[in-house]
Amino acid sequence: MNKISIVIPAYNEVEGIAETLDQVSRVAASLRYDTEILVVDDGSTDGTSEAIPDSFRVIRHARNKGYGAALKTGLLEAEGDVIVILDADLTYPPERIPEMLDHLEFQDMVVGARTGDTVHIPLVRRPAKWILNQLANRVAGERIPDLNSGL
């Protein structure tokens, strides 16, 4: 690993983007690798891009294209040989990034998972999520604890 790219898709995150970037910057500074922080603003209308300091790399979609398109843009534009994806709303703690990078010594890919008692999945979404997870686990040949992970 020579360079780590931390890709942060963002949409209308003006209220929280500064805190997110502050936390991610602290984690990046603690890493023993060159680190790039790349924010993909997916057509925000609330001033998200303007709230991001010039020291960060920002790619802005002219209009909202959706989370998947923001991810694709980030993956294509990232310069690192390792890419970390982190949601802008701090759903996942950036402090876990070093631990995940340590696992790359033995794995080709590491995915964070929301598990434990604090995870809240609305009752109406549980049956569909369960079916989709069962299908994905069968296709992958192993258990995937959080198929929709943003880390």
mmCIF file of N, CA and C in Angstrom, residues 5-9 38-40 59 67-86:
data_model
loop_
_atom_site.group_PDB
_atom_site.id
_atom_site.type_symbol
_atom_site.label_atom_id
_atom_site.label_comp_id
_atom_site.label_asym_id
_atom_site.label_seq_id
_atom_site.Cartn_x
_atom_site.Cartn_y
_atom_site.Cartn_z
ATOM 1 N N SER A 5 -6.925 6.348 -0.619
ATOM 2 C CA SER A 5 -7.944 7.340 -0.976
ATOM 3 C C SER A 5 -9.163 7.091 -0.102
ATOM 4 N N ILE A 6 -9.617 8.126 0.582
ATOM 5 C CA ILE A 6 -10.852 8.039 1.358
ATOM 6 C C ILE A 6 -11.908 8.803 0.573
ATOM 7 N N VAL A 7 -12.862 8.069 0.019
ATOM 8 C CA VAL A 7 -13.913 8.635 -0.821
ATOM 9 C C VAL A 7 -15.159 8.841 0.037
ATOM 10 N N ILE A 8 -15.665 10.071 0.022
ATOM 11 C CA ILE A 8 -16.835 10.425 0.830
ATOM 12 C C ILE A 8 -17.935 10.956 -0.082
ATOM 13 N N PRO A 9 -18.926 10.112 -0.440
ATOM 14 C CA PRO A 9 -20.070 10.619 -1.195
ATOM 15 C C PRO A 9 -20.924 11.496 -0.275
ATOM 16 N N LEU A 38 -11.232 12.552 -0.725
ATOM 17 C CA LEU A 38 -11.979 12.977 -1.905
ATOM 18 C C LEU A 38 -13.469 12.995 -1.580
ATOM 19 N N VAL A 39 -14.081 14.154 -1.687
ATOM 20 C CA VAL A 39 -15.523 14.285 -1.456
ATOM 21 C C VAL A 39 -16.214 14.373 -2.809
ATOM 22 N N VAL A 40 -17.218 13.529 -3.012
ATOM 23 C CA VAL A 40 -18.038 13.606 -4.222
ATOM 24 C C VAL A 40 -19.380 14.197 -3.807
ATOM 25 N N ILE A 59 -15.214 16.731 -6.025
ATOM 26 C CA ILE A 59 -15.786 16.566 -7.362
ATOM 27 C C ILE A 59 -17.279 16.779 -7.190
ATOM 28 N N TYR A 67 -26.623 7.803 -5.026
ATOM 29 C CA TYR A 67 -25.483 7.308 -4.253
ATOM 30 C C TYR A 67 -24.544 6.450 -5.101
ATOM 31 N N GLY A 68 -25.118 5.564 -5.906
ATOM 32 C CA GLY A 68 -24.296 4.685 -6.738
ATOM 33 C C GLY A 68 -23.428 5.454 -7.713
ATOM 34 N N ALA A 69 -23.985 6.486 -8.320
ATOM 35 C CA ALA A 69 -23.218 7.309 -9.264
ATOM 36 C C ALA A 69 -22.115 8.074 -8.544
ATOM 37 N N ALA A 70 -22.402 8.551 -7.340
ATOM 38 C CA ALA A 70 -21.371 9.249 -6.559
ATOM 39 C C ALA A 70 -20.239 8.292 -6.201
ATOM 40 N N LEU A 71 -20.585 7.069 -5.836
ATOM 41 C CA LEU A 71 -19.557 6.065 -5.559
ATOM 42 C C LEU A 71 -18.714 5.795 -6.796
ATOM 43 N N LYS A 72 -19.378 5.602 -7.917
ATOM 44 C CA LYS A 72 -18.657 5.320 -9.164
ATOM 45 C C LYS A 72 -17.693 6.458 -9.494
ATOM 46 N N THR A 73 -18.148 7.687 -9.393
ATOM 47 C CA THR A 73 -17.279 8.837 -9.647
ATOM 48 C C THR A 73 -16.078 8.807 -8.712
ATOM 49 N N GLY A 74 -16.328 8.576 -7.437
ATOM 50 C CA GLY A 74 -15.241 8.531 -6.461
ATOM 51 C C GLY A 74 -14.243 7.434 -6.744
ATOM 52 N N LEU A 75 -14.737 6.253 -7.086
ATOM 53 C CA LEU A 75 -13.845 5.131 -7.383
ATOM 54 C C LEU A 75 -13.008 5.399 -8.626
ATOM 55 N N LEU A 76 -13.615 6.011 -9.637
ATOM 56 C CA LEU A 76 -12.883 6.309 -10.872
ATOM 57 C C LEU A 76 -11.861 7.424 -10.681
ATOM 58 N N GLU A 77 -12.151 8.383 -9.819
ATOM 59 C CA GLU A 77 -11.274 9.539 -9.625
ATOM 60 C C GLU A 77 -10.228 9.344 -8.525
ATOM 61 N N ALA A 78 -10.410 8.361 -7.678
ATOM 62 C CA ALA A 78 -9.471 8.130 -6.581
ATOM 63 C C ALA A 78 -8.093 7.775 -7.125
ATOM 64 N N GLU A 79 -7.067 8.308 -6.491
ATOM 65 C CA GLU A 79 -5.695 8.086 -6.935
ATOM 66 C C GLU A 79 -4.971 7.012 -6.133
ATOM 67 N N GLY A 80 -5.539 6.594 -5.015
ATOM 68 C CA GLY A 80 -4.873 5.616 -4.160
ATOM 69 C C GLY A 80 -4.946 4.206 -4.701
ATOM 70 N N ASP A 81 -4.012 3.372 -4.247
ATOM 71 C CA ASP A 81 -4.072 1.959 -4.617
ATOM 72 C C ASP A 81 -4.967 1.189 -3.655
ATOM 73 N N VAL A 82 -5.402 1.849 -2.585
ATOM 74 C CA VAL A 82 -6.417 1.323 -1.681
ATOM 75 C C VAL A 82 -7.469 2.416 -1.526
ATOM 76 N N ILE A 83 -8.736 2.021 -1.615
ATOM 77 C CA ILE A 83 -9.831 2.988 -1.522
ATOM 78 C C ILE A 83 -10.724 2.631 -0.341
ATOM 79 N N VAL A 84 -10.967 3.625 0.502
ATOM 80 C CA VAL A 84 -11.892 3.498 1.625
ATOM 81 C C VAL A 84 -13.104 4.356 1.292
ATOM 82 N N ILE A 85 -14.295 3.790 1.431
ATOM 83 C CA ILE A 85 -15.530 4.545 1.204
ATOM 84 C C ILE A 85 -16.159 4.809 2.566
ATOM 85 N N LEU A 86 -16.520 6.055 2.807
ATOM 86 C CA LEU A 86 -17.090 6.436 4.095
ATOM 87 C C LEU A 86 -18.264 7.374 3.860
#
